[in-house]
XYZ file of C-alpha atoms in Angstrom:
624
model
C 29.394 -1.694 -8.491
C 28.537 -4.239 -6.962
C 25.633 -6.657 -7.041
C 23.025 -6.981 -3.937
C 21.103 -10.472 -5.074
C 21.945 -13.064 -6.729
C 20.309 -13.234 -10.488
C 17.541 -15.337 -11.526
C 16.445 -14.966 -15.578
C 13.556 -13.750 -15.917
C 11.974 -14.707 -19.256
C 10.813 -12.893 -22.113
C 7.551 -13.422 -23.636
C 7.904 -15.622 -27.231
C 6.767 -14.655 -30.558
C 3.547 -17.274 -31.370
C 2.908 -18.026 -34.649
C -0.562 -16.409 -35.761
C -2.794 -19.517 -36.191
C -2.411 -20.413 -32.581
C -2.658 -17.057 -31.142
C -6.583 -16.512 -29.208
C -5.582 -20.351 -28.351
C -2.130 -19.898 -25.889
C -2.009 -17.550 -22.897
C 0.497 -15.152 -22.760
C 2.381 -14.357 -20.570
C 6.431 -14.374 -18.830
C 6.656 -18.090 -19.804
C 9.112 -20.894 -19.372
C 9.107 -24.537 -18.154
C 11.032 -26.722 -15.635
C 9.851 -29.367 -18.196
C 12.581 -31.188 -19.795
C 11.310 -33.023 -22.071
C 12.627 -35.978 -24.162
C 11.280 -36.540 -28.062
C 10.337 -40.443 -28.390
C 10.451 -41.201 -25.262
C 8.617 -44.957 -24.704
C 5.263 -43.841 -23.039
C 4.236 -42.125 -26.164
C 3.209 -44.069 -28.401
C 0.593 -44.330 -32.014
C 1.163 -41.110 -32.433
C -0.098 -38.105 -35.110
C -1.203 -34.686 -35.859
C -3.455 -33.862 -38.427
C -5.003 -30.987 -39.805
C -8.783 -31.815 -40.933
C -10.012 -28.692 -43.300
C -13.083 -28.812 -41.092
C -12.315 -29.726 -37.624
C -9.306 -28.344 -37.081
C -6.210 -29.747 -36.029
C -6.250 -33.378 -34.676
C -3.936 -35.068 -32.027
C -4.196 -39.092 -30.794
C -1.439 -40.928 -28.965
C -1.576 -43.837 -26.852
C -0.013 -43.401 -23.098
C 1.775 -46.999 -22.664
C 0.673 -47.603 -18.189
C 2.035 -51.522 -18.649
C 4.508 -50.266 -15.660
C 1.929 -48.453 -13.691
C -0.289 -49.249 -10.707
C -3.991 -50.302 -12.118
C -5.337 -49.109 -8.846
C -4.038 -45.914 -8.910
C -5.379 -42.109 -10.727
C -3.542 -40.301 -12.956
C -3.407 -36.981 -14.371
C -2.765 -36.002 -18.103
C -0.508 -33.386 -19.674
C -0.550 -31.602 -22.923
C 2.366 -29.349 -23.328
C 2.951 -27.476 -26.813
C 6.710 -25.843 -26.873
C 7.315 -23.391 -29.051
C 10.557 -21.136 -29.447
C 12.029 -22.373 -26.043
C 8.903 -21.491 -24.434
C 6.007 -24.415 -23.133
C 2.254 -24.107 -22.758
C -0.148 -26.162 -20.889
C -3.269 -27.182 -21.677
C -6.351 -27.411 -19.141
C -9.251 -28.852 -18.474
C -11.539 -26.021 -19.615
C -9.806 -27.038 -22.877
C -7.502 -23.459 -23.058
C -3.684 -23.156 -23.316
C -1.623 -21.563 -20.098
C 1.518 -20.607 -19.789
C 3.215 -21.743 -17.287
C 5.945 -20.101 -14.869
C 9.112 -22.095 -13.765
C 9.200 -22.980 -10.689
C 5.270 -22.902 -9.659
C 3.039 -26.042 -9.223
C 1.246 -27.959 -10.107
C 1.344 -27.434 -13.742
C -2.047 -27.090 -15.527
C -3.073 -30.686 -15.924
C -4.939 -31.468 -19.331
C -7.463 -34.702 -17.360
C -7.833 -37.056 -14.894
C -8.385 -40.763 -15.886
C -8.557 -44.253 -14.431
C -5.760 -46.898 -15.441
C -7.020 -48.472 -18.914
C -7.254 -51.641 -17.586
C -10.007 -50.500 -15.440
C -11.395 -49.887 -19.014
C -15.354 -51.832 -19.438
C -14.972 -52.254 -23.105
C -11.342 -52.514 -23.802
C -9.232 -53.371 -21.058
C -5.375 -53.079 -21.210
C -2.591 -50.760 -20.760
C -2.777 -48.551 -23.930
C -4.530 -44.956 -22.680
C -5.889 -43.429 -25.892
C -6.204 -40.054 -26.253
C -7.643 -37.865 -28.652
C -7.620 -34.011 -28.401
C -8.695 -31.668 -31.060
C -8.294 -27.689 -32.137
C -11.405 -27.098 -34.360
C -9.983 -23.140 -34.225
C -5.944 -24.516 -35.759
C -7.189 -25.460 -39.677
C -3.704 -25.387 -40.987
C 0.195 -25.695 -40.603
C 1.183 -22.060 -41.548
C 2.523 -20.367 -39.170
C 2.900 -23.026 -36.987
C 6.649 -24.469 -38.085
C 8.640 -25.037 -35.271
C 5.869 -26.313 -32.730
C 6.304 -29.372 -30.764
C 3.783 -31.319 -28.936
C 4.372 -33.178 -25.657
C 2.725 -35.565 -23.819
C 2.706 -37.300 -19.908
C 0.796 -38.230 -17.173
C 1.700 -38.745 -13.173
C 0.338 -40.335 -10.490
C -2.992 -38.417 -9.480
C -2.388 -35.799 -6.828
C -0.626 -32.877 -5.741
C 3.198 -33.721 -6.749
C 1.125 -36.086 -10.173
C 3.641 -33.572 -11.946
C 6.679 -33.674 -10.220
C 5.877 -37.922 -10.544
C 5.977 -37.520 -14.411
C 9.648 -36.015 -14.146
C 10.519 -38.637 -11.714
C 9.343 -41.300 -13.827
C 10.230 -39.835 -17.641
C 6.207 -41.163 -17.731
C 6.636 -38.119 -21.371
C 7.630 -38.362 -24.897
C 6.848 -36.374 -27.694
C 3.485 -36.681 -30.069
C 4.310 -34.177 -33.518
C 6.161 -31.853 -34.626
C 5.225 -29.383 -37.289
C 6.998 -28.620 -40.032
C 5.325 -25.730 -40.963
C 4.124 -27.552 -45.051
C 1.785 -30.511 -43.722
C -1.433 -30.890 -46.021
C -5.317 -29.956 -45.052
C -7.232 -33.222 -45.533
C -10.405 -34.166 -46.226
C -10.132 -37.508 -43.397
C -7.379 -37.998 -41.651
C -5.778 -41.787 -41.046
C -7.966 -43.601 -38.780
C -5.663 -46.914 -37.674
C -2.573 -46.806 -37.779
C -2.659 -43.131 -36.221
C 0.471 -40.992 -37.988
C 0.561 -43.011 -41.203
C -2.059 -41.093 -43.796
C -1.546 -37.511 -45.311
C -1.380 -34.854 -43.343
C 0.257 -36.990 -40.130
C 3.688 -36.853 -38.585
C 5.457 -39.794 -36.910
C 7.928 -38.388 -34.017
C 9.287 -42.105 -33.812
C 12.415 -40.548 -35.795
C 14.520 -38.207 -33.262
C 15.755 -34.812 -34.493
C 19.577 -34.952 -34.717
C 19.703 -31.852 -36.198
C 21.494 -29.443 -33.890
C 20.468 -25.640 -33.756
C 23.020 -23.005 -35.545
C 25.703 -21.657 -32.874
C 24.782 -17.946 -31.615
C 26.851 -15.011 -32.797
C 27.366 -11.263 -31.493
C 28.210 -12.893 -27.906
C 29.586 -10.168 -26.045
C 29.550 -8.401 -22.449
C 27.128 -5.220 -22.124
C 28.087 -5.181 -18.333
C 30.454 -5.608 -15.567
C 30.390 -4.848 -12.298
C 33.294 -5.747 -9.719
C 31.136 -9.456 -9.031
C 29.948 -9.333 -12.596
C 28.973 -10.313 -16.180
C 26.084 -9.560 -18.105
C 26.077 -11.088 -21.249
C 24.412 -11.085 -24.400
C 24.187 -12.506 -27.664
C 21.854 -13.231 -31.050
C 19.597 -15.570 -31.305
C 20.150 -19.402 -32.785
C 18.164 -21.181 -35.015
C 17.126 -24.738 -35.264
C 15.152 -27.387 -37.599
C 12.038 -27.827 -35.498
C 13.218 -25.121 -32.328
C 15.410 -23.559 -29.995
C 14.799 -24.616 -26.148
C 17.296 -22.877 -24.215
C 21.023 -21.785 -24.140
C 24.080 -22.967 -22.043
C 26.285 -20.523 -20.686
C 30.282 -21.320 -19.530
C 32.446 -20.147 -17.863
C 36.328 -21.273 -18.391
C 35.229 -23.888 -19.611
C 32.428 -25.053 -16.783
C 28.545 -24.785 -17.439
C 27.372 -21.925 -15.280
C 23.170 -21.962 -16.522
C 20.830 -22.458 -19.056
C 18.310 -20.136 -19.623
C 15.746 -19.126 -22.276
C 16.496 -15.470 -22.916
C 19.400 -14.045 -25.216
C 21.044 -12.180 -21.836
C 22.223 -13.547 -18.408
C 24.521 -12.274 -15.801
C 26.778 -14.470 -14.071
C 27.391 -13.363 -10.882
C 29.621 -13.691 -7.842
C 32.759 -13.315 -9.771
C 36.027 -12.279 -8.301
C 36.741 -7.970 -8.595
C 39.700 -7.746 -11.667
C 39.412 -10.866 -12.816
C 39.401 -11.781 -16.381
C 36.945 -15.053 -17.433
C 36.773 -17.139 -20.738
C 33.026 -16.966 -21.827
C 31.069 -18.891 -24.518
C 27.494 -19.909 -25.243
C 25.584 -22.967 -27.263
C 22.410 -22.902 -28.092
C 20.842 -26.854 -27.119
C 17.078 -27.849 -28.878
C 14.894 -30.360 -27.322
C 16.220 -33.007 -28.404
C 19.048 -32.576 -26.947
C 21.288 -31.601 -29.350
C 23.825 -28.967 -28.878
C 25.539 -25.948 -31.195
C 28.665 -25.309 -31.561
C 29.893 -22.628 -29.259
C 29.667 -19.023 -29.598
C 33.308 -17.953 -29.739
C 34.970 -17.611 -26.772
C 34.715 -13.902 -25.783
C 37.192 -12.108 -22.520
C 35.146 -10.568 -19.839
C 36.819 -8.500 -16.861
C 34.975 -8.179 -13.775
C 35.880 -4.115 -12.241
C 38.465 -3.676 -9.709
C 36.692 -4.000 -5.992
C 35.636 -0.118 -4.670
C 33.986 0.571 -1.818
C 30.413 2.051 -1.741
C 30.495 5.592 -1.371
C 27.631 8.553 -1.765
C 27.352 9.113 -6.109
C 28.579 6.137 -7.288
C 26.701 3.951 -9.655
C 25.100 0.524 -8.150
C 23.977 -2.251 -9.911
C 21.189 -5.021 -7.908
C 20.668 -8.151 -10.086
C 17.740 -10.430 -9.477
C 14.435 -11.305 -9.627
C 11.186 -9.996 -9.824
C 12.200 -6.254 -9.087
C 9.455 -5.163 -11.069
C 9.941 -2.052 -13.385
C 9.690 1.692 -12.787
C 8.526 4.323 -15.351
C 10.403 7.008 -16.812
C 9.403 10.394 -15.841
C 12.514 12.712 -16.319
C 11.713 14.701 -18.650
C 13.823 17.904 -18.221
C 16.648 15.279 -18.256
C 18.189 15.788 -14.810
C 20.833 14.189 -13.573
C 22.431 13.223 -10.472
C 26.397 13.110 -9.801
C 26.461 12.800 -13.474
C 23.941 10.122 -14.311
C 20.258 11.057 -15.238
C 17.196 9.137 -13.221
C 13.527 8.216 -13.868
C 12.334 10.144 -11.068
C 9.983 12.977 -11.613
C 11.742 15.615 -9.858
C 14.459 14.251 -7.636
C 17.391 16.713 -6.952
C 20.627 17.707 -4.166
C 20.969 21.007 -5.910
C 24.118 20.119 -7.313
C 23.278 22.194 -10.322
C 23.334 25.334 -8.694
C 27.095 27.826 -8.054
C 25.414 30.188 -6.036
C 22.615 31.051 -3.677
C 20.190 32.207 -6.589
C 20.694 32.439 -10.770
C 21.620 35.397 -12.782
C 18.487 36.098 -13.848
C 15.065 36.235 -11.651
C 13.233 34.426 -14.156
C 11.126 30.749 -14.787
C 13.896 29.028 -16.913
C 16.865 30.811 -14.780
C 15.625 29.326 -11.467
C 14.447 25.602 -13.044
C 18.459 25.380 -14.252
C 19.555 26.458 -10.738
C 17.007 24.257 -8.562
C 16.973 20.860 -10.796
C 13.591 21.795 -12.209
C 12.047 23.758 -9.373
C 11.115 27.068 -9.860
C 8.885 29.813 -7.968
C 5.381 30.613 -8.483
C 2.312 32.177 -6.751
C -1.043 30.274 -6.589
C -3.002 32.317 -9.331
C 0.725 32.632 -11.638
C 3.041 30.391 -13.015
C 6.229 32.298 -11.396
C 6.179 34.206 -8.869
C 8.276 37.322 -9.701
C 9.200 38.190 -6.789
C 11.025 35.307 -5.173
C 14.559 36.907 -4.903
C 12.606 39.176 -2.946
C 10.791 36.732 -0.654
C 13.094 35.338 1.603
C 14.093 32.434 -0.254
C 17.773 31.174 -0.881
C 19.877 28.345 -1.620
C 21.701 27.510 1.313
C 25.311 26.070 0.443
C 26.082 24.759 3.422
C 24.207 23.358 6.996
C 22.177 20.940 5.337
C 21.375 16.746 6.409
C 22.910 15.397 3.164
C 26.563 15.491 2.123
C 26.848 17.733 -0.303
C 25.220 20.594 2.853
C 22.134 22.197 0.441
C 19.134 23.045 1.035
C 16.082 24.950 -0.405
C 15.779 28.114 2.919
C 12.585 30.208 2.933
C 12.807 32.458 5.881
C 11.641 35.593 7.447
C 13.342 38.762 6.503
C 13.490 42.528 7.654
C 13.117 43.553 4.147
C 9.918 41.033 3.260
C 8.585 42.537 6.334
C 8.932 45.851 4.929
C 7.514 45.451 1.600
C 4.727 42.781 2.271
C 1.873 43.506 4.842
C 1.535 41.084 7.778
C -0.570 38.935 6.521
C 1.250 38.059 3.400
C 2.547 34.837 3.102
C 5.500 34.023 0.754
C 4.226 31.371 -1.537
C 5.193 28.392 -3.463
C 8.124 26.581 -4.868
C 6.974 23.983 -7.526
C 8.241 20.417 -7.663
C 5.903 19.592 -10.937
C 3.099 20.700 -12.608
C 2.145 18.730 -15.443
C -1.913 18.095 -15.167
C -1.682 14.230 -15.933
C -3.266 11.043 -14.420
C -1.027 8.989 -12.540
C -2.615 5.869 -10.479
C -0.439 6.314 -7.707
C 2.429 9.178 -6.281
C 5.278 9.058 -4.049
C 6.961 11.430 -2.245
C 9.830 12.002 0.478
C 12.538 14.675 1.156
C 14.079 16.082 4.370
C 12.343 18.981 5.880
C 13.197 21.232 8.458
C 10.997 23.792 10.733
C 11.992 26.848 12.714
C 10.589 27.563 16.414
C 7.389 28.711 15.137
C 4.242 27.336 16.294
C 2.570 27.301 12.778
C 5.495 27.871 10.638
C 3.474 27.497 7.918
C 2.593 24.410 4.787
C 5.550 22.849 4.286
C 4.084 20.833 1.223
C 1.146 20.804 -0.426
C -0.664 19.133 -3.922
C -3.260 19.718 -6.018
C -5.819 17.611 -7.973
C -8.341 17.851 -11.050
C -11.465 15.312 -11.996
C -11.546 13.486 -8.860
C -14.773 11.528 -7.948
C -14.059 13.229 -4.232
C -15.148 17.251 -4.388
C -11.735 18.199 -2.165
C -9.088 19.508 -4.648
C -5.671 19.386 -2.202
C -3.773 18.605 0.364
C -1.526 20.223 2.539
C 0.606 19.498 5.510
C 2.084 21.817 8.731
C 3.524 21.811 11.909
C 1.597 23.405 14.632
C 3.277 23.228 18.029
C 4.430 20.339 18.163
C 1.863 18.530 16.406
C 2.564 17.712 12.293
C -0.760 17.787 10.592
C -1.995 17.188 7.437
C -5.395 18.299 5.988
C -7.477 17.887 2.832
C -9.437 20.734 1.029
C -11.339 22.054 -1.566
C -14.886 21.788 -0.502
C -15.700 22.677 2.762
C -16.245 19.349 3.407
C -15.993 19.098 6.749
C -12.747 15.976 6.164
C -10.836 16.369 9.870
C -7.279 16.758 9.340
C -4.701 14.979 11.190
C -2.741 15.604 14.473
C -0.635 13.483 14.650
C -0.584 10.796 17.850
C 2.541 10.600 19.779
C 5.644 9.336 19.233
C 5.043 11.524 16.260
C 6.219 14.402 17.294
C 8.508 17.307 15.446
C 11.413 18.981 17.782
C 11.980 22.734 16.542
C 15.259 23.002 13.789
C 15.905 19.648 12.731
C 15.285 17.792 10.011
C 13.090 15.095 9.199
C 12.111 12.894 6.406
C 8.872 13.167 5.327
C 6.965 10.846 3.096
C 3.812 11.190 1.440
C 2.440 7.731 -0.374
C -0.825 9.030 -2.314
C -2.614 5.778 -4.378
C -5.395 7.636 -6.750
C -6.254 4.768 -8.095
C -7.840 3.670 -4.816
C -8.120 6.871 -2.867
C -6.030 5.996 -0.181
C -3.179 7.954 1.401
C -0.790 8.292 4.097
C 2.157 10.185 5.796
C 5.127 9.486 7.259
C 7.605 11.063 9.840
C 11.093 9.696 10.358
C 9.501 6.579 9.128
C 6.933 6.331 11.406
C 3.238 6.706 10.640
C 1.223 9.644 11.745
C -1.922 8.970 12.990
C -4.867 10.012 14.766
C -6.839 8.146 16.938
C -9.445 10.452 18.285
C -10.229 11.049 14.728
C -10.224 7.897 13.849
C -6.882 7.852 11.357
C -5.222 4.464 12.292
C -2.868 4.198 8.936
C -4.516 4.666 5.493
C -6.981 7.986 5.204
C -9.693 6.849 2.707
C -12.359 9.531 1.699
C -9.359 12.218 1.199
C -8.822 11.709 -2.725
C -11.511 10.239 -4.561
C -10.432 8.410 -7.571
C -9.296 8.986 -10.876
C -7.844 12.195 -9.648
C -5.137 14.143 -12.093
C -2.780 15.757 -10.437
C -2.135 19.125 -11.208
C 1.194 20.177 -9.225
C 2.722 19.825 -6.137
C 3.830 22.388 -4.025
C 7.253 22.787 -2.291
C 6.720 24.963 0.933
C 3.497 26.671 0.172
C 3.745 29.295 2.325
C 5.704 30.555 5.012
C 3.541 32.627 8.356
C 5.146 36.081 8.859
C 3.813 35.177 12.760
C 7.698 34.825 13.453
C 10.642 36.438 14.348
C 13.603 37.779 12.203
C 15.228 34.440 10.592
C 12.732 31.668 11.502
C 12.562 29.606 8.360
C 11.187 26.380 6.453
C 13.961 24.498 5.119
C 13.673 21.263 2.474
C 16.440 18.942 1.137
C 16.752 16.200 -1.089
C 13.327 16.398 -2.467
C 12.150 13.575 -4.633
C 8.979 12.557 -6.639
C 7.749 9.499 -7.986
C 4.297 7.929 -9.986
C 5.185 4.611 -8.020
C 5.618 3.405 -4.684
C 8.078 0.747 -5.679
C 11.514 2.135 -4.745
C 14.820 1.163 -3.620
C 15.912 2.361 0.308
C 19.037 1.702 1.733
C 18.468 1.301 6.162
C 21.011 0.821 8.777
C 19.686 -2.833 9.679
C 18.809 -6.187 7.372
C 15.466 -6.256 9.021
C 13.124 -3.414 7.810
C 11.108 -3.473 11.244
C 14.015 -2.925 12.932
C 15.894 0.090 10.914
C 16.140 3.712 12.660
C 16.852 5.396 9.560
C 16.522 4.570 6.206
C 17.380 6.953 3.079
C 15.237 6.352 -0.812
C 18.008 5.538 -3.820
C 18.261 7.377 -7.288
C 17.349 4.627 -9.913
C 18.507 5.519 -13.398
C 17.386 2.046 -15.041
C 14.833 -0.577 -13.520
C 13.248 -3.597 -15.119
C 12.543 -6.673 -13.671
C 16.072 -8.378 -13.489
C 18.434 -5.639 -12.627
C 17.928 -2.462 -11.117
C 20.531 0.216 -11.403
C 21.367 2.861 -8.564
C 22.989 6.346 -7.876
C 23.774 5.618 -3.977
C 22.984 8.131 -1.572
C 23.823 8.341 1.420
C 21.452 10.676 2.578
C 21.543 11.488 6.358
C 23.895 8.795 7.291
C 26.944 9.351 8.331
C 28.520 6.604 6.936
C 27.640 3.829 4.435
C 29.018 1.260 6.832
C 26.920 -1.859 7.756
C 24.040 -0.695 5.311
C 21.826 -3.179 3.820
C 19.337 -2.682 0.637
C 15.046 -3.340 0.305
C 13.169 -3.073 -2.264
C 9.734 -1.146 -1.187
C 6.294 -1.020 -2.527
C 4.443 1.104 -0.612
C 5.703 0.008 3.164
C 6.084 -3.504 1.977
C 9.750 -4.177 2.388
C 11.258 -6.805 0.461
C 15.339 -7.176 1.591
C 17.886 -7.461 -1.548
C 21.053 -7.537 0.650
C 23.999 -6.289 2.381
C 25.693 -2.874 0.483
C 28.791 -4.611 -0.307
């Protein structure tokens, strides 16, 4: 297993004290604001809990070393459990994402020497939080203030010149008073003075362990430390050298050498710069280098990868790995062309969840008589397996000429999914119109249409919505999207039930029909709010062809998210000549694990990984 992209730690959502809930906007929190308690620019600071007016904050900002003619942005920050919130101009508290600028400012001010009443260098600031009436539940909350020259770079100016300091640290047992002290701030009951530096280090992290190893990475996890104020970060060391400072209790070290042992340790840090004792040194060893191979597990470490829900209710696997997809198979569970028993349960086991049905029934008892076989060779994928629906003399003798060999059900649970994505390989024989090779049905839509099907007519690929005879025209694909008989084609359907959009792709090319005004995503076909009833893999096979004519399916993939990982043969998505969807076994914002799917590529040399959302591609790196 290898890493396709460098890991960047994503922050977690903190547990916020009950007294502060409703005042702080939660999200993915972290900060590049490395604060220094007791810095010179902040003085005469106090906090006080007033019985009627809530938390009162007072402090002075010393602008003696700053230009009289400049304007300044004032910042007020609340820190809790290593995460940071910024008071904005509207009086709310906003979580601030790392690396995004500018940070929210409290207000813009002039230099205090410009004051008409009391010119000087001290800028007096008072802020009230009326909803916060006591310190209960606020233990460990720290408050800081600072300023920078007004403009797009004001926060950078604050950091560069260290124009910030502590306002107060809440112990959680402060008294609630009827009157906060007026002068000097911080000397009366209920007030705290931040002038005394915090000299107490956090406790050492415990239970450090390696939870995942690849040939070039080690993923670490440990138990959180505690601190008399708050833990601000963790310092991660590899062979005695600092690698990263992170705010979570997990971290992935990347870019390591294969089959190599490393000494690992972690220290906890607080906002005052105190470091804990070491967690204890743990040995971690990377795996031996391996070449990528079809069916081999592979990890992608990164950030902003999103997430994918688990729809694999049947626990189906691919190369022994349970995946997250609603349906995916290379028919690896089958031991022959058909199961021993012609039952729904037997077919579902044989075909990894797929089974034959008629339009009006749950199971097609004539499955073994309708020209259906699982071919064990000759397909386009490494296994060579594919589901074949063919015209045989037996079916012609048994059924009338107008009979259509009916459906194989890929999905059969009625539920609302905002998105649906299908891809797979399809082979259509020489019949001019061999039948509908894909079809899906839905209910409860704002549109009277109830299904969409795809087919072939001559060399044209077609698609149409049906259900209410509304006269919605179908697509007859424009060039260059044409079909050559008896060839494997990768087909894709991207359906957005939340926004009434559907699009069709053949070998990566969008199906359009300019004569019917279809030039991209089609609207007016799905409506909104539709609940997917079932998805059919091969709806019909027409009987008007020659014996042996068929429709073939290989590697069907169905998911309820347009987000996916693809492997392509070029480092630029637009320059690819082919791509194949990968099979996820884990998916969170910082890591995606896949089982490598070679698809119809002859080998895996010089291949590249992409994150797709719809058809928008983000390059992740080479497969290596």
